[in-house]
Amino acid sequence: MENELIQLHALIDWLHTKQNSQTDLILQLSTALHALQQQALAPPTEGPHFSLPERWNGETGSPDGLLATLDMQFECQPGRFPTARSRVAHLTSLLSGRAAEWAAALYNSKSPACNDYAAFLNSRTQSTIVTWCCFGHEIWDHWNDQQHFLM
């Protein structure tokens, strides 16, 4: 009987140790869950706020400011423009006049350039003549040099 009592005490000690271990684990999990819930409730940080640049018509001025602003937006807010197609769409939304017509022609012809930002900037498909007319030699050269933009 005394031997059984010793075994019961050993079992009780083991169960007590096991319970303490599980209690510690539950506290750790609870703390981790609380931290994750706080992160989920926190508003996402979007980086700096950018004003939209003026729309560019492809005829007057230069797209330098527009392209520089877009480059900064894509770099600072990658979550807003995660794909090359979303970057092309954003750029297209800031075009007007002949520049918008050129972009629409690429989109309507289902050009693969609409899925590749660098290819969109450097598009030399069947619309090369239209592009040349819309953008002019000087601006076309500028767009051609923009291969460092996000791909």
XYZ file of C-alpha atoms in Angstrom:
151
model
C 0.000 0.000 0.000
C 2.839 2.360 0.834
C 4.372 1.651 -2.567
C 1.080 2.523 -4.283
C 0.904 5.758 -2.307
C 4.406 6.711 -3.466
C 3.403 5.982 -7.063
C 0.267 8.121 -6.699
C 2.325 11.037 -5.318
C 4.763 10.686 -8.224
C 1.853 10.668 -10.670
C 0.333 13.739 -9.011
C 3.686 15.561 -9.211
C 4.035 14.618 -12.883
C 0.485 15.800 -13.650
C 1.118 19.053 -11.779
C 4.313 19.662 -13.798
C 2.470 18.848 -17.027
C -0.371 21.225 -16.088
C 2.101 24.056 -15.361
C 3.807 23.440 -18.689
C 0.488 23.597 -20.535
C -0.540 26.722 -18.634
C 2.703 28.416 -19.704
C 2.100 27.378 -23.317
C -1.469 28.706 -23.219
C -0.213 32.043 -21.864
C 2.381 32.269 -24.658
C -0.244 31.472 -27.300
C -2.662 33.965 -25.788
C -0.002 36.692 -25.836
C 0.891 35.905 -29.456
C -2.782 35.881 -30.466
C -3.362 39.232 -28.774
C -0.366 40.743 -30.594
C -1.639 39.446 -33.947
C -5.114 40.838 -33.254
C -3.619 44.245 -32.498
C -1.660 44.162 -35.770
C -4.807 43.222 -37.685
C -6.732 46.100 -36.108
C -4.002 48.651 -36.779
C -4.580 50.690 -39.928
C -2.180 49.777 -42.720
C 0.650 52.167 -43.359
C 0.537 53.304 -46.956
C 3.671 55.366 -47.034
C 3.713 58.962 -48.167
C 0.696 60.588 -49.770
C 1.166 61.620 -53.376
C -0.927 64.168 -55.199
C -1.899 63.003 -58.645
C 0.251 64.616 -61.301
C -1.447 66.531 -64.059
C -2.750 64.452 -66.920
C -0.491 64.453 -69.937
C -1.895 64.715 -73.458
C 1.166 63.551 -75.364
C 1.513 66.797 -77.281
C 2.479 69.638 -74.978
C 5.217 69.582 -72.432
C 7.044 66.516 -71.302
C 6.020 63.435 -69.325
C 9.080 63.791 -67.050
C 7.155 64.981 -63.989
C 4.407 62.422 -64.481
C 6.836 59.534 -64.906
C 8.994 60.617 -61.952
C 5.946 60.866 -59.681
C 4.741 57.450 -60.796
C 8.179 55.957 -60.226
C 8.143 57.314 -56.652
C 4.597 56.025 -56.060
C 5.469 52.552 -57.305
C 8.571 52.484 -55.115
C 6.980 53.874 -51.933
C 3.602 52.153 -52.248
C 4.253 48.769 -53.857
C 1.105 47.344 -52.285
C -1.099 49.787 -54.181
C 0.418 48.776 -57.528
C 1.528 45.166 -57.067
C 1.527 44.158 -60.720
C 2.909 45.610 -63.921
C -0.659 45.696 -65.266
C -1.818 47.845 -62.329
C 1.071 50.255 -63.029
C 0.096 50.449 -66.708
C -3.529 51.084 -65.714
C -2.488 53.860 -63.325
C -0.304 55.526 -65.954
C -3.078 55.192 -68.544
C -5.539 56.880 -66.180
C -3.244 59.921 -66.178
C -3.122 60.284 -69.959
C -5.450 62.408 -72.049
C -5.868 63.399 -75.675
C -3.646 61.624 -78.169
C -1.648 59.923 -75.445
C -4.846 58.357 -74.084
C -5.867 57.350 -77.619
C -2.506 55.636 -78.101
C -2.876 53.770 -74.797
C -6.456 52.800 -75.662
C -5.267 51.418 -79.006
C -2.767 49.191 -77.202
C -5.388 48.070 -74.689
C -8.096 47.459 -77.286
C -5.711 45.412 -79.423
C -4.962 43.320 -76.314
C -1.291 44.175 -76.600
C 0.969 42.192 -74.247
C 2.579 45.550 -73.424
C -0.450 46.277 -71.218
C 0.814 43.546 -68.877
C 4.397 44.820 -68.776
C 5.110 48.370 -67.590
C 8.522 48.624 -69.264
C 7.154 47.181 -72.498
C 4.260 49.630 -72.338
C 6.675 52.539 -72.086
C 8.772 51.148 -74.900
C 5.973 49.813 -77.074
C 7.014 49.565 -80.709
C 4.194 47.427 -82.020
C 2.098 48.239 -85.072
C 1.185 51.540 -83.444
C 4.732 52.920 -83.839
C 3.577 55.482 -86.391
C 0.677 56.536 -84.162
C 3.061 56.672 -81.200
C 5.518 58.827 -83.146
C 2.713 61.222 -84.073
C 1.349 61.340 -80.554
C 4.577 61.713 -78.630
C 6.985 63.335 -81.039
C 10.630 62.431 -81.526
C 11.983 64.159 -78.395
C 9.445 62.632 -76.028
C 9.646 59.213 -77.672
C 13.400 59.266 -77.044
C 12.692 60.121 -73.391
C 10.235 57.244 -73.054
C 12.723 54.958 -74.714
C 15.282 55.835 -72.023
C 12.881 54.892 -69.210
C 13.815 51.205 -69.150
C 14.928 51.552 -65.531
C 11.282 51.882 -64.428
C 9.709 49.013 -62.516
C 9.210 45.859 -64.511
